[in-house]
Short mmCIF file of N, CA and C and ligand atoms in Angstrom, two decimals:
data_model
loop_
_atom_site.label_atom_id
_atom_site.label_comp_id
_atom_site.label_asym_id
_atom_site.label_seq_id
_atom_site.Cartn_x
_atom_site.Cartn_y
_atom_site.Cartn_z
N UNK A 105 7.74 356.34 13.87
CA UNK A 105 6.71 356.03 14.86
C UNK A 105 7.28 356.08 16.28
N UNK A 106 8.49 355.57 16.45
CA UNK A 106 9.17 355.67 17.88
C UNK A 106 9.34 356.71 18.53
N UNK A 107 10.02 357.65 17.54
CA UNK A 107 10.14 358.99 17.82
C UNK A 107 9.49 360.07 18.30
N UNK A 108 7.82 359.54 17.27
CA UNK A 108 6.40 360.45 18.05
C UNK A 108 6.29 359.74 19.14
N UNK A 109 6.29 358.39 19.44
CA UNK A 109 5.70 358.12 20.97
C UNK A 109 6.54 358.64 21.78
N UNK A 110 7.85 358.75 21.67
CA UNK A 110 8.87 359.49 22.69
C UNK A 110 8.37 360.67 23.37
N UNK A 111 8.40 361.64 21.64
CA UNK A 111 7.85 362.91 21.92
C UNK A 111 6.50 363.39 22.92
N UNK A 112 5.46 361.96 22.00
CA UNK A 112 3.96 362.46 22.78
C UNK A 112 3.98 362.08 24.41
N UNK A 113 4.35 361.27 24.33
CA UNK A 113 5.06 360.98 26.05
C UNK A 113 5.55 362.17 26.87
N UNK A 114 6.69 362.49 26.20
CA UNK A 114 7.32 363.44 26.78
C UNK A 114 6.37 364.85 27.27
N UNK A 115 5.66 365.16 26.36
CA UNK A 115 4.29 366.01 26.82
C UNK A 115 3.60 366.03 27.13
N UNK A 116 2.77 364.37 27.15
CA UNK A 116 1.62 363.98 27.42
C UNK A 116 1.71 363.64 28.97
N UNK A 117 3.03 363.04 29.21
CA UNK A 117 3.24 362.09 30.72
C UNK A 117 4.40 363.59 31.52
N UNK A 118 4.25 364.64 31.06
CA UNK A 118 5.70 365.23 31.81
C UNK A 118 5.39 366.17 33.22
N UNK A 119 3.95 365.77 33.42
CA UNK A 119 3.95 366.48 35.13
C UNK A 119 3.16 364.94 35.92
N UNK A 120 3.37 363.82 35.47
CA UNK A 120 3.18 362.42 35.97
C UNK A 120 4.21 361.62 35.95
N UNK A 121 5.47 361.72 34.91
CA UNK A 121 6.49 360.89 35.30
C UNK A 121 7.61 361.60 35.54
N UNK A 122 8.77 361.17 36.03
CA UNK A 122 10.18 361.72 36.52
C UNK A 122 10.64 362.00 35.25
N UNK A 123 11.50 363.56 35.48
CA UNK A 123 11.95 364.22 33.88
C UNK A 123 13.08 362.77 33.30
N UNK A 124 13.59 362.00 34.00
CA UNK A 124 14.80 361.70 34.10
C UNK A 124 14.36 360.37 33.26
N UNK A 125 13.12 359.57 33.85
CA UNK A 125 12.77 358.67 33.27
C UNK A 125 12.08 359.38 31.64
N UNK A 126 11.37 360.26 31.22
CA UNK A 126 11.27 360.58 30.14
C UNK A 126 12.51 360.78 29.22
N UNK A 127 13.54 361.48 30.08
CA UNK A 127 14.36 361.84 29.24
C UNK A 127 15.45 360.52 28.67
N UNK A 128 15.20 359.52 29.31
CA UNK A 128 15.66 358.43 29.11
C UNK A 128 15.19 357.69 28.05
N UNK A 129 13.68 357.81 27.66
CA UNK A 129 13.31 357.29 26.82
C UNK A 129 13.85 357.11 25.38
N UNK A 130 14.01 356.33 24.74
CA UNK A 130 15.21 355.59 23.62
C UNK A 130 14.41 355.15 22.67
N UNK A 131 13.91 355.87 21.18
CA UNK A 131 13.11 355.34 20.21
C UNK A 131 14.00 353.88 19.89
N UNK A 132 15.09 353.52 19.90
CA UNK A 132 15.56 352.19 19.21
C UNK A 132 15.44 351.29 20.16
N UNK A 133 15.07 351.85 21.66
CA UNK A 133 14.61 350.03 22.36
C UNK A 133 13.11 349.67 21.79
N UNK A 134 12.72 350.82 21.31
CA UNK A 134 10.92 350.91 20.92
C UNK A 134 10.68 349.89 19.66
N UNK A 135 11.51 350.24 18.90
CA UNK A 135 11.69 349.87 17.37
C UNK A 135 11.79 348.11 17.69
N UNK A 136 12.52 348.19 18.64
CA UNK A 136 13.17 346.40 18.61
C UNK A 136 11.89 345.62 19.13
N UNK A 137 11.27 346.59 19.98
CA UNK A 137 10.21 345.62 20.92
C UNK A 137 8.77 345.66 19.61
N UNK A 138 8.77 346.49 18.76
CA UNK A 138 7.56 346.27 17.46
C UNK A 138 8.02 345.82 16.50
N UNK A 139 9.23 345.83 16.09
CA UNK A 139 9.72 345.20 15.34
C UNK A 139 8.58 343.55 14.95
N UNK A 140 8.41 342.31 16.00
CA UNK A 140 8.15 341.63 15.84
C UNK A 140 6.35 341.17 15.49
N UNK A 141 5.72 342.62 15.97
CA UNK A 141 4.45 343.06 16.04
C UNK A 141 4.28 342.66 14.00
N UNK A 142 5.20 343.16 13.23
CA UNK A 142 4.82 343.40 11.90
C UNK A 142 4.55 342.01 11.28
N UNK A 143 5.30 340.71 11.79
CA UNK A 143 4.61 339.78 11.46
C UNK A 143 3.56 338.92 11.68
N UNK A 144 3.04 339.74 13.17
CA UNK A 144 1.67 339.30 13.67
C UNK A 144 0.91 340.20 13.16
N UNK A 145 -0.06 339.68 12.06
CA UNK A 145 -0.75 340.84 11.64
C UNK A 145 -2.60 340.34 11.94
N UNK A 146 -2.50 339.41 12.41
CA UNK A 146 -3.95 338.68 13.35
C UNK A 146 -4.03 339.42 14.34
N UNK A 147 -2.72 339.41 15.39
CA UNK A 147 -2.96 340.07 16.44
C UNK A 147 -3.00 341.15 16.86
N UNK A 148 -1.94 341.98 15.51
CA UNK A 148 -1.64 343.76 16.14
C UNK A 148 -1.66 344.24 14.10
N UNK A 149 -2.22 345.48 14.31
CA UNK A 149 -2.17 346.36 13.42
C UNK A 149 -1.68 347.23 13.77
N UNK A 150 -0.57 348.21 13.16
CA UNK A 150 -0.01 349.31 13.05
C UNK A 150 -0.77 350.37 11.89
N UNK A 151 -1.35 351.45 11.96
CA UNK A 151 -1.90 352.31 11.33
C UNK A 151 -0.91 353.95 11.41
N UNK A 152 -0.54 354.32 10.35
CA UNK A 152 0.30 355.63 10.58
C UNK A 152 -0.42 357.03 9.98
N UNK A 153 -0.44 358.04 10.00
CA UNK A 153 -0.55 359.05 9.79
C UNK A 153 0.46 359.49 8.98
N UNK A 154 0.39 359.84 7.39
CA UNK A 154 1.84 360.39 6.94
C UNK A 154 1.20 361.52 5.85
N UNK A 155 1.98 362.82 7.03
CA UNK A 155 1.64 364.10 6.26
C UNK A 155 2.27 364.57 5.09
N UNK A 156 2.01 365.00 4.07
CA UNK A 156 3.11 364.74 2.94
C UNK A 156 4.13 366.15 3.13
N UNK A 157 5.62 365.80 3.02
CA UNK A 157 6.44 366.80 3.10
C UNK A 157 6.84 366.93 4.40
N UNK A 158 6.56 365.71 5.42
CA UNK A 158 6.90 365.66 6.55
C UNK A 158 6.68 364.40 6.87
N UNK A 159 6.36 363.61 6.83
CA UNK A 159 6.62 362.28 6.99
C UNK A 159 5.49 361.48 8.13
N UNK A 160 5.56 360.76 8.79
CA UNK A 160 5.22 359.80 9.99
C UNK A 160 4.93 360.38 11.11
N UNK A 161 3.52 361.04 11.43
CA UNK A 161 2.89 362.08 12.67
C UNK A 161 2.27 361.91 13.17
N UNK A 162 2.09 360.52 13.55
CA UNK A 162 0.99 360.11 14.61
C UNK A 162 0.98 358.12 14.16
N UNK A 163 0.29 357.48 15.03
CA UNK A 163 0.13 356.03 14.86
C UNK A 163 -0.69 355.66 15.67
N UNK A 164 -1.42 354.37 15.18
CA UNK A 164 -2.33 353.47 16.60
C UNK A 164 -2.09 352.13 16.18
N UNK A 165 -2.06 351.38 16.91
CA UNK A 165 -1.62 350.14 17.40
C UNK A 165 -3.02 349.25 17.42
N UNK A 166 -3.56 348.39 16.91
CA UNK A 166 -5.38 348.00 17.41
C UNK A 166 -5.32 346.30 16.97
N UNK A 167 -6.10 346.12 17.56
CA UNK A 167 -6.24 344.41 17.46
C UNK A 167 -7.37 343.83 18.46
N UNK A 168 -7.78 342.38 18.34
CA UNK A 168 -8.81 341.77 19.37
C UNK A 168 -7.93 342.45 20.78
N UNK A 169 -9.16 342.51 21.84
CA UNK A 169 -9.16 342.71 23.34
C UNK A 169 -7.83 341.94 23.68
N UNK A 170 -6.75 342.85 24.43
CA UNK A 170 -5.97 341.34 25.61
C UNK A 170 -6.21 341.52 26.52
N UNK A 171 -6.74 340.59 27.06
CA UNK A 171 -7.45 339.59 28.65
C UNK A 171 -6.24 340.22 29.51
N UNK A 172 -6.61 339.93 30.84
CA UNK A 172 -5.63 339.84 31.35
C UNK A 172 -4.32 338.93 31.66
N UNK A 173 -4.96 337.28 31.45
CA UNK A 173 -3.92 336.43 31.27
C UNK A 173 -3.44 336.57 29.70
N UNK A 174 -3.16 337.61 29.01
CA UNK A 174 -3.02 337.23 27.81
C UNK A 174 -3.24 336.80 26.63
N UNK A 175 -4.24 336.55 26.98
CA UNK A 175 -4.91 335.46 25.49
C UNK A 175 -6.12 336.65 24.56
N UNK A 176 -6.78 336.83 23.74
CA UNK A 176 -7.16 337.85 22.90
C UNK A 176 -8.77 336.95 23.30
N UNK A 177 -9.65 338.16 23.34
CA UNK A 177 -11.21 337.77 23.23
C UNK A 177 -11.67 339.25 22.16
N UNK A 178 -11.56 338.19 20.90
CA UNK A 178 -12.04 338.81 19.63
C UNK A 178 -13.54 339.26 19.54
N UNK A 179 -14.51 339.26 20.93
CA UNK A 179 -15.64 339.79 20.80
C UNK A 179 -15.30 341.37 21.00
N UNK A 180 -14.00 341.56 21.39
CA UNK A 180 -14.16 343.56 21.39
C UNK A 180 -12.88 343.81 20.89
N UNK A 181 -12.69 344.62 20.33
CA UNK A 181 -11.67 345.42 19.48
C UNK A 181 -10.88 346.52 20.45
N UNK A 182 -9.76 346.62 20.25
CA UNK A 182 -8.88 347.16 21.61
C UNK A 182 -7.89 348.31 20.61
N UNK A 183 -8.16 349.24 20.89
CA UNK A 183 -6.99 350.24 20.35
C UNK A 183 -5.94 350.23 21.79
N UNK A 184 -4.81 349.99 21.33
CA UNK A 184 -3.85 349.61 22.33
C UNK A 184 -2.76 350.98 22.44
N UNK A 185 -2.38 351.85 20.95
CA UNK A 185 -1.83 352.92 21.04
C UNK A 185 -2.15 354.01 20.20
N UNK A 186 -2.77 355.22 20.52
CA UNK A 186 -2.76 356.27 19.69
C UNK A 186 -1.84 357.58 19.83
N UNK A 187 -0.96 357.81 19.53
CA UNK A 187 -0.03 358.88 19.12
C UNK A 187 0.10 359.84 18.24
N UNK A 188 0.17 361.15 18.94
CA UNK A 188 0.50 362.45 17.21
C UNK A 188 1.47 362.98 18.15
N UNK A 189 2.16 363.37 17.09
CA UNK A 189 3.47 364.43 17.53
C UNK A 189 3.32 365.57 17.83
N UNK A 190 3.18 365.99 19.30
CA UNK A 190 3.36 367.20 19.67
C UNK A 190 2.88 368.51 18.57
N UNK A 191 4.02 368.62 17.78
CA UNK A 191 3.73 369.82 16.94
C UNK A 191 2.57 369.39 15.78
N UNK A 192 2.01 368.49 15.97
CA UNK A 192 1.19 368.72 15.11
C UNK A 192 -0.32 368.10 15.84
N UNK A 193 -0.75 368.42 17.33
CA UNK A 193 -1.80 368.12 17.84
C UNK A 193 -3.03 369.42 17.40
N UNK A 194 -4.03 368.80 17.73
CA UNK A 194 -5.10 369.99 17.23
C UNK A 194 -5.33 370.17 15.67
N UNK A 195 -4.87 369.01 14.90
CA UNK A 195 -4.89 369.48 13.50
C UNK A 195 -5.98 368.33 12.63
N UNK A 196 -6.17 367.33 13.97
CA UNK A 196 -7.44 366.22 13.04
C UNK A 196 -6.96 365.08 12.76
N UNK A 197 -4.93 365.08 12.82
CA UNK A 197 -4.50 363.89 12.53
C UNK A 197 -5.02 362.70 13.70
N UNK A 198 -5.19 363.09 15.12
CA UNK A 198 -5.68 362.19 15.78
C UNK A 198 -6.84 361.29 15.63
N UNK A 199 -8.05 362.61 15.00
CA UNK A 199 -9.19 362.32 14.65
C UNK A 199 -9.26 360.57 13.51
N UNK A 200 -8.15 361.40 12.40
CA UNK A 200 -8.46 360.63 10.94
C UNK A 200 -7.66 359.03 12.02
N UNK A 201 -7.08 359.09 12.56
CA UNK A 201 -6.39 357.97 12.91
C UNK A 201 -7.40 357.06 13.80
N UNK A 202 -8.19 357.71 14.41
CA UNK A 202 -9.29 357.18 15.40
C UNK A 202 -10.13 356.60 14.77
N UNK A 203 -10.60 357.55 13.62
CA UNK A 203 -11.75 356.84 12.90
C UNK A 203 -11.22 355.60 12.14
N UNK A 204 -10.00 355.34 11.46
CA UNK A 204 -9.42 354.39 10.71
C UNK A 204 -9.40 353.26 11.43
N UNK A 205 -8.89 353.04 12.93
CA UNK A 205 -8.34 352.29 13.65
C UNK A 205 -9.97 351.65 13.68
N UNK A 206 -11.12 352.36 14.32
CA UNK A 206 -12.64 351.90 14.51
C UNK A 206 -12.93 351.59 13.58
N UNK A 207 -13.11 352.09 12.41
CA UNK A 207 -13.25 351.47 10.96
C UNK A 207 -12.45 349.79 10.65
N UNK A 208 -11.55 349.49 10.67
CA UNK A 208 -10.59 348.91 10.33
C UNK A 208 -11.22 347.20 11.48
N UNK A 209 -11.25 347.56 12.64
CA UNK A 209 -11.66 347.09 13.74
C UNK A 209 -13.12 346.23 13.74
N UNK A 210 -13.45 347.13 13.04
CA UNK A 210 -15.09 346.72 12.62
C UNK A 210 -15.22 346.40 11.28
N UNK A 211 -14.15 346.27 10.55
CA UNK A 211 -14.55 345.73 9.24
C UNK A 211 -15.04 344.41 8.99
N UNK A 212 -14.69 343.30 9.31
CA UNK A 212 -15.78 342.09 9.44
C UNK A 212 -16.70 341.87 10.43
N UNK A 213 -17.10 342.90 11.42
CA UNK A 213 -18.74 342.98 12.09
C UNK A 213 -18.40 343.78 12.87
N UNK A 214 -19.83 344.58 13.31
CA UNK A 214 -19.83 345.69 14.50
C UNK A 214 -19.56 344.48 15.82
N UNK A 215 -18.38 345.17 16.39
CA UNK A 215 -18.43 344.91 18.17
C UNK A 215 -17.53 346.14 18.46
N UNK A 216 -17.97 346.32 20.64
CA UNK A 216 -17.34 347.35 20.55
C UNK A 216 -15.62 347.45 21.14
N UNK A 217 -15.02 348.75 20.98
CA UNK A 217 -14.52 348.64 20.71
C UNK A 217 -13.75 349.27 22.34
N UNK A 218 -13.03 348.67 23.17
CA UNK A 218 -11.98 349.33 24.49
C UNK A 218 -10.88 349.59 24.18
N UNK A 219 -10.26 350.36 25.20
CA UNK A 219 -9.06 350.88 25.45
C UNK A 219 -8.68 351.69 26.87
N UNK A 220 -7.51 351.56 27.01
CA UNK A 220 -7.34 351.64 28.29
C UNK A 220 -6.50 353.71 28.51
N UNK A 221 -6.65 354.05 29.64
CA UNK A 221 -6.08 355.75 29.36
C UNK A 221 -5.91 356.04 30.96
N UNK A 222 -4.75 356.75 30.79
CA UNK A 222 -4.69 356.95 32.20
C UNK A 222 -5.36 357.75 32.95
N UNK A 223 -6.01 357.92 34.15
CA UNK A 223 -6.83 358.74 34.78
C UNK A 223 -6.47 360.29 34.62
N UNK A 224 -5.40 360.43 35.18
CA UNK A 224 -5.11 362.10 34.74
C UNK A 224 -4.73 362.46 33.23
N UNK A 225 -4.73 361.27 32.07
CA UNK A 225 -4.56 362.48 30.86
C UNK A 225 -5.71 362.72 30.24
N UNK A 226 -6.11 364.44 30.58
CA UNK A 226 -7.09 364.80 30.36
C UNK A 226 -7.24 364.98 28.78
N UNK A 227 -6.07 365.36 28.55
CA UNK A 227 -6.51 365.81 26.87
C UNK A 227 -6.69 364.92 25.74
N UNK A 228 -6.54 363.44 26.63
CA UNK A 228 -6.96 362.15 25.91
C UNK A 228 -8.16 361.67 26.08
N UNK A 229 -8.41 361.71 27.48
CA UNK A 229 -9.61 361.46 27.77
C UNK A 229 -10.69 362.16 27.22
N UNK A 230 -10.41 363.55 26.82
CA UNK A 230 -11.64 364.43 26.24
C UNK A 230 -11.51 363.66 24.50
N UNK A 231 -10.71 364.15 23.95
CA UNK A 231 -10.62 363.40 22.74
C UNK A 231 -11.28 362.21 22.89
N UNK A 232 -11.03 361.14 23.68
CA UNK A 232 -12.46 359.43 23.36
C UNK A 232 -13.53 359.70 23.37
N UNK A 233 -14.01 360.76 24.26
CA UNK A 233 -15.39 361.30 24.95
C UNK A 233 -15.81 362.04 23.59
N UNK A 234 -15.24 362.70 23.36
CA UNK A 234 -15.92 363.31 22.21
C UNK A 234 -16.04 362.73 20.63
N UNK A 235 -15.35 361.64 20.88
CA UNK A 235 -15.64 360.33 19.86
C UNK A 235 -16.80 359.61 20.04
N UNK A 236 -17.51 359.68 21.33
CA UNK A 236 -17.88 358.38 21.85
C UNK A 236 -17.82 357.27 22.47
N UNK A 237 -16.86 357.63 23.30
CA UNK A 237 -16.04 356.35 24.13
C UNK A 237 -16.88 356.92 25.37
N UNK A 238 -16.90 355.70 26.25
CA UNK A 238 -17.19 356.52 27.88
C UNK A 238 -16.30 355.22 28.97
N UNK A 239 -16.39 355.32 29.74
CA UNK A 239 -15.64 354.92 30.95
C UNK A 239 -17.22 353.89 30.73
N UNK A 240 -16.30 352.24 31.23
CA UNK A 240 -17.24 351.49 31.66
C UNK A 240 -16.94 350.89 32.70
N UNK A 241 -15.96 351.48 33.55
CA UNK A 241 -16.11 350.91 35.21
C UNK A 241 -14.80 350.23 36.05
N UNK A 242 -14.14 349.68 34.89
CA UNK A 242 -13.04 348.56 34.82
C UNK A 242 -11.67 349.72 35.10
N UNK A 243 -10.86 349.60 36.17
CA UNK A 243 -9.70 350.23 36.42
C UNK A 243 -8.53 349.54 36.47
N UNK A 244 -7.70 349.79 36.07
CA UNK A 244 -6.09 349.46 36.01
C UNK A 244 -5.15 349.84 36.56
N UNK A 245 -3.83 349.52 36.30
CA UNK A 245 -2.38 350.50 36.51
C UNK A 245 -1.57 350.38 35.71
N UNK A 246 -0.68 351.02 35.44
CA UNK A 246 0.13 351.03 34.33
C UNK A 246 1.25 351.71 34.35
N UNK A 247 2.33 350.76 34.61
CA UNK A 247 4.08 350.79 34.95
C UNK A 247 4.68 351.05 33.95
N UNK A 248 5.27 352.54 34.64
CA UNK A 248 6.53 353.33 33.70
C UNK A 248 7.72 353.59 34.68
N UNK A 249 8.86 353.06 34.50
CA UNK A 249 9.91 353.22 35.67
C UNK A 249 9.14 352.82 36.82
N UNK A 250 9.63 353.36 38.07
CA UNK A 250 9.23 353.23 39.16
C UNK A 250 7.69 353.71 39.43
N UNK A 251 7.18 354.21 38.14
CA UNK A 251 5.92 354.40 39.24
C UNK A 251 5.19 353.78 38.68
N UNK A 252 3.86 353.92 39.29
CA UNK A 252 2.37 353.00 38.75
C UNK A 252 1.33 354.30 38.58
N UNK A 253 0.95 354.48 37.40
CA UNK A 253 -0.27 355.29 37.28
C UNK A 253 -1.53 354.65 37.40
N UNK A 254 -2.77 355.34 37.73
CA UNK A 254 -3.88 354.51 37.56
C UNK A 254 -4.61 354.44 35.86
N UNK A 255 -5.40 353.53 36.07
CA UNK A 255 -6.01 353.78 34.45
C UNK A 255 -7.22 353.43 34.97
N UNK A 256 -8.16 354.25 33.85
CA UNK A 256 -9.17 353.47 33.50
C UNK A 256 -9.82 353.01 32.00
N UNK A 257 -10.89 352.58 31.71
CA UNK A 257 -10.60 351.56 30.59
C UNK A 257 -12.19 352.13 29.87
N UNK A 258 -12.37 352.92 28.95
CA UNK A 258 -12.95 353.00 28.12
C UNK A 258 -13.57 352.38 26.81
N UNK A 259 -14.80 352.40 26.66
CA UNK A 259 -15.44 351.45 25.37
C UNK A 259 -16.45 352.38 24.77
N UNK A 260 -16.54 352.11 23.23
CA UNK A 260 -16.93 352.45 22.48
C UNK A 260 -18.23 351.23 21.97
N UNK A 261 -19.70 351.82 22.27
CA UNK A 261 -20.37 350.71 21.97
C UNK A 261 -20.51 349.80 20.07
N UNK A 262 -21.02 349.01 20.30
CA UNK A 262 -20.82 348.49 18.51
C UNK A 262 -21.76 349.34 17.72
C1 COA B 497 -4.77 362.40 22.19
C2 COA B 497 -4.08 362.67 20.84
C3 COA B 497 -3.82 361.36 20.12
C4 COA B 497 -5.02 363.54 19.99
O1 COA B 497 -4.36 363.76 18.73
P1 COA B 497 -4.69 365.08 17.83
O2 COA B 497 -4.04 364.88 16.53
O3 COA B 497 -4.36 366.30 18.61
O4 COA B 497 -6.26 364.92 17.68
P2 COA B 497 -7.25 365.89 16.85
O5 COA B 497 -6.49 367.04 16.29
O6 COA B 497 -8.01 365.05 15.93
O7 COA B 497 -8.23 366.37 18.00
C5 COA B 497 -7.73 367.01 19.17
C6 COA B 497 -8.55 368.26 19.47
O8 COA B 497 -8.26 369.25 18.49
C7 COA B 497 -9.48 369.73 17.93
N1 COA B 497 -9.19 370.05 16.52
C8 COA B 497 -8.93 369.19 15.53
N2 COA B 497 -8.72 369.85 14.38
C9 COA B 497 -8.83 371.17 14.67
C10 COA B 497 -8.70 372.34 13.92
N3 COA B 497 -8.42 372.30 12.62
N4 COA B 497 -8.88 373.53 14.55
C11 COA B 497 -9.16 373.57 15.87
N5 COA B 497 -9.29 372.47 16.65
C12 COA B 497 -9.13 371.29 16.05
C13 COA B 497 -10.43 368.58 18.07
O9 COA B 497 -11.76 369.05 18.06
C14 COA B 497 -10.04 368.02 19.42
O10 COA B 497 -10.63 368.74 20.46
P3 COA B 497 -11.04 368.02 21.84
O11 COA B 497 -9.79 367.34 22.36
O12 COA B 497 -11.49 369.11 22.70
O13 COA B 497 -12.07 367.02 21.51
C15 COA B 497 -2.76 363.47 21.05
O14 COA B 497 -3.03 364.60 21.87
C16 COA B 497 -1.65 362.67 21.69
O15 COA B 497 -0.88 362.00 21.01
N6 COA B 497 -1.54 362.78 23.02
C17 COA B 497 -0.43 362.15 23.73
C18 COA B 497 -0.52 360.67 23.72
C19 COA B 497 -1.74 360.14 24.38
O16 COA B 497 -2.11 360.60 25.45
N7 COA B 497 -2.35 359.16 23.71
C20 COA B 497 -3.45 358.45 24.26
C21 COA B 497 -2.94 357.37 25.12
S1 COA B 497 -4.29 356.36 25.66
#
């Protein structure tokens, strides 16, 4: 799982962040910081993609909304990370992972469901849109090394 977020990063973020800070990126500081995610299983779900004869090709991360001070408001469902590996985008693994994560999310009642995306990645942004997500107004930023990208924050109604 570390390894694809490296990767999808590395393609997804590589005319928005410094080559230097991508190339820096380190799947085993990744591993240490989720590591502790696996025994919170109230707060964070890990969902993987595993293609057979190749292993671990994508993941999403989903759980109640986090607020901004932190604290979870379980009236909306928050996909926090979706990832596929480079060489295998365009093939549906994103898709099956999207629908699982919304499925999964909504299994003890419809509410809807946010997430946050940065303004310029387009090829993410089309992917929610064509799920059904739309922009509901709410903007962010979101610190990688030295810089700050903008975001904005997408929802999926219940
Ligand atoms: C966004 C992301 C998760 C999509 O994953 P994916 O596996 O490529 O998703 P899918 O294959 O299901 O769909 C992607 C596109 O391929 C198309 N597609 C899927 N299967 C296809 C097939 N067999 N033939 C042709 N096109 C296909 C889909 O219609 C979709 O088109 P659209 O983007 O115009 O709507 C992936 O690009 C990624 O990891 N990006 C980098 C990380 C990122 O930005 N994550 C989001 C952070 S908020």
């Amino acid at each position: 799982m570390a390894s694809v977020r490296v990767r999808a990063w590395r393609s997804a973020y590589r005319e928005l962040l410094p080559a230097e800070y991508l190339a820096g990126l380190d799947p085993a500081e990744l591993v240490a910081g989720w590591t502790p995610l696996l025994d919170e299983p109230e707060r964070a779900t890990l969902l993987v993609a595993d293609l057979p004869g190749t292993g671990v090709v994508g993941f999403t991360n989903v759980g109640p909304y986090r607020q901004d001070d932190g604290t979870l408001d379980p009236a909306y469902g928050e996909l926090r990370s979706c990832y596929v590996d480079p060489d295998t985008w365009r093939n549906g693994a994103g898709s099956a992972l999207l629908h699982a994560s919304v499925d999964l999310l909504r299994a003890a009642a419809p509410r809807p469901v946010r997430l946050w995306v940065v303004v310029e990645n387009d090829r993410a942004r089309r992917f929610y849109e064509r799920f059904g997500f739309a922009p509901d107004g709410a903007t962010g930023t979101f610190d990688a090394g030295d810089v700050s990208l903008r975001t904005v924050r997408y929802v999926l109604p219940a």
